[in-house]
Amino acid sequence: MKAAKITLIVLSAALFAVGMGTTAYAFHSGGVAECEGCHSMHSPKAGGSFLLVGGDQSSTCLTCHDGPTLSSYHISTTASAMGDGVSPVNRTPGGDFGWLRKTYTYTYQGTTNTEDGAIHGHNIIAGDFGYVVDPINAAAPGGTFPSAQLACNSCHDPHGQYRRLQSGTIAKTGAPIKASGSYNGTSNEPTATEAVGVYRLLAGAGYTKDGITFNGVPAAKAPSSYNQTEADNQVRVAYGVATASGHVTWGQWCATCHGAMHSSGNYVHPVDESLGSTIAANYNSYVKSGDLTGTSATAFSSLAPFATNSGDYTALAALAGNNGSSALKAGPGSTDQVMCLSCHRAHASGVAEMLRYDNGYEFMTVASNYLGSDNPAMTSSRAPLQHRGRTMAEWKTAYYDRPVTQFATYQRVFCNKCHAKD
């Protein structure tokens, strides 16, 4: 058995070496993983608890999910792989926690300004990897969940007990989990006798942490290879809308912690609402500032995803992918919905408030280049307020390496993908 395990590790390393390392390999397989992956029976991490191999819960997760290169299931770039002018390397749909390490400074009218890295995402506490308590928010914005308790298991069930049965019901016990339900493909669908795990091991109904309790899981499907540059092809996660049998919408799920921002009747920005014909038409026709010649067949942008108005996992799976095929480019219909993830990444991003695109300056590009302290057209006295200490290359990485030619020469903020005011 030991020899077989070593062989598997060597094989995995070989696959990474030949460039196949962006595919998600099984460890959790939709449910509880092998115990020794996270716990050590005889020599747990000194100072830790629960026999975890890391000093705390999130550090245990990052033992596997942190790395110096873009690869498979990495969702955090190792600190030593980053420095001044060097951005996090991972391009997952949820983002890279490494952006929390990126604090930018710039001088305007003789005063040094600081954009604290903490505002770039969820500040998970992972002491072994240098991630600390949110220094700005004592509690979740719009809620009471204490920042001092925020960890990976605040949102994810580390033991992955929630499962989707063939009936469509989400349950915590019952049929054995055979595989992840996150990915497309028939092997990732339940049978009459076997279940699949819920999307990303997310917390489901009854899952309670530090005073908050989830009411269900949202629906989605993703391609098994999802961590990639989007210079050529976008990664499309097919987010769905489901409210029955243990499901909640994406907005309802986020509202577990951010209730005052998202609860019914108290929206900061509408979520869980149909786009309607006007917004859907804007989305589908919008190509870039000043160009409304697009069509619904090619309109999708991972900078502004939407929730397809369906809880049918087979239908969602057909929309999830990473190879740029025509089926993945379809834009929304009027009944598809705006959600929290339409504007935010779940983990962290290169933009304040973990947004998918910058809205701190009216332009995303200036004179056919990204913003940047090295943009030769940004010479006004206000330029530092506009590039905020980043180079053009750093802004490009925040947009997952998209060629600047995908945007207008003076591209205005991407809110216009839906609102078309430019």
PDB file of N, CA and C in Angstrom, residues 163 165 173-179 193-196:
ATOM      1  N   ARG A 163     -24.222  16.163   0.616  1.00  0.00           N
ATOM      2  CA  ARG A 163     -24.227  15.395  -0.636  1.00  0.00           C
ATOM      3  C   ARG A 163     -25.521  15.622  -1.399  1.00  0.00           C
ATOM      4  N   LEU A 165     -28.256  13.869  -3.745  1.00  0.00           N
ATOM      5  CA  LEU A 165     -28.817  12.570  -4.116  1.00  0.00           C
ATOM      6  C   LEU A 165     -29.404  12.639  -5.522  1.00  0.00           C
ATOM      7  N   THR A 173     -26.570  12.790   5.306  1.00  0.00           N
ATOM      8  CA  THR A 173     -26.290  11.362   5.423  1.00  0.00           C
ATOM      9  C   THR A 173     -27.063  10.640   4.325  1.00  0.00           C
ATOM     10  N   GLY A 174     -26.825   9.349   4.205  1.00  0.00           N
ATOM     11  CA  GLY A 174     -27.558   8.565   3.225  1.00  0.00           C
ATOM     12  C   GLY A 174     -26.610   7.885   2.263  1.00  0.00           C
ATOM     13  N   ALA A 175     -26.943   7.921   0.993  1.00  0.00           N
ATOM     14  CA  ALA A 175     -26.127   7.242  -0.004  1.00  0.00           C
ATOM     15  C   ALA A 175     -24.672   7.685   0.081  1.00  0.00           C
ATOM     16  N   PRO A 176     -23.745   6.778  -0.117  1.00  0.00           N
ATOM     17  CA  PRO A 176     -22.323   7.147  -0.052  1.00  0.00           C
ATOM     18  C   PRO A 176     -21.941   8.108  -1.174  1.00  0.00           C
ATOM     19  N   ILE A 177     -20.991   8.988  -0.849  1.00  0.00           N
ATOM     20  CA  ILE A 177     -20.511   9.956  -1.839  1.00  0.00           C
ATOM     21  C   ILE A 177     -19.455   9.272  -2.688  1.00  0.00           C
ATOM     22  N   LYS A 178     -19.693   9.249  -3.979  1.00  0.00           N
ATOM     23  CA  LYS A 178     -18.750   8.558  -4.865  1.00  0.00           C
ATOM     24  C   LYS A 178     -17.753   9.514  -5.522  1.00  0.00           C
ATOM     25  N   ALA A 179     -18.118  10.796  -5.626  1.00  0.00           N
ATOM     26  CA  ALA A 179     -17.252  11.729  -6.354  1.00  0.00           C
ATOM     27  C   ALA A 179     -17.673  13.156  -6.064  1.00  0.00           C
ATOM     28  N   THR A 193     -28.041   4.726  -6.179  1.00  0.00           N
ATOM     29  CA  THR A 193     -27.456   4.210  -4.931  1.00  0.00           C
ATOM     30  C   THR A 193     -26.265   5.018  -4.427  1.00  0.00           C
ATOM     31  N   GLU A 194     -25.820   6.006  -5.201  1.00  0.00           N
ATOM     32  CA  GLU A 194     -24.630   6.764  -4.806  1.00  0.00           C
ATOM     33  C   GLU A 194     -24.868   8.263  -4.993  1.00  0.00           C
ATOM     34  N   ALA A 195     -24.306   9.038  -4.092  1.00  0.00           N
ATOM     35  CA  ALA A 195     -24.442  10.493  -4.126  1.00  0.00           C
ATOM     36  C   ALA A 195     -23.143  11.124  -4.620  1.00  0.00           C
ATOM     37  N   VAL A 196     -23.199  12.427  -4.849  1.00  0.00           N
ATOM     38  CA  VAL A 196     -21.988  13.208  -5.123  1.00  0.00           C
ATOM     39  C   VAL A 196     -21.940  14.357  -4.130  1.00  0.00           C
TER      40      VAL A 196
END
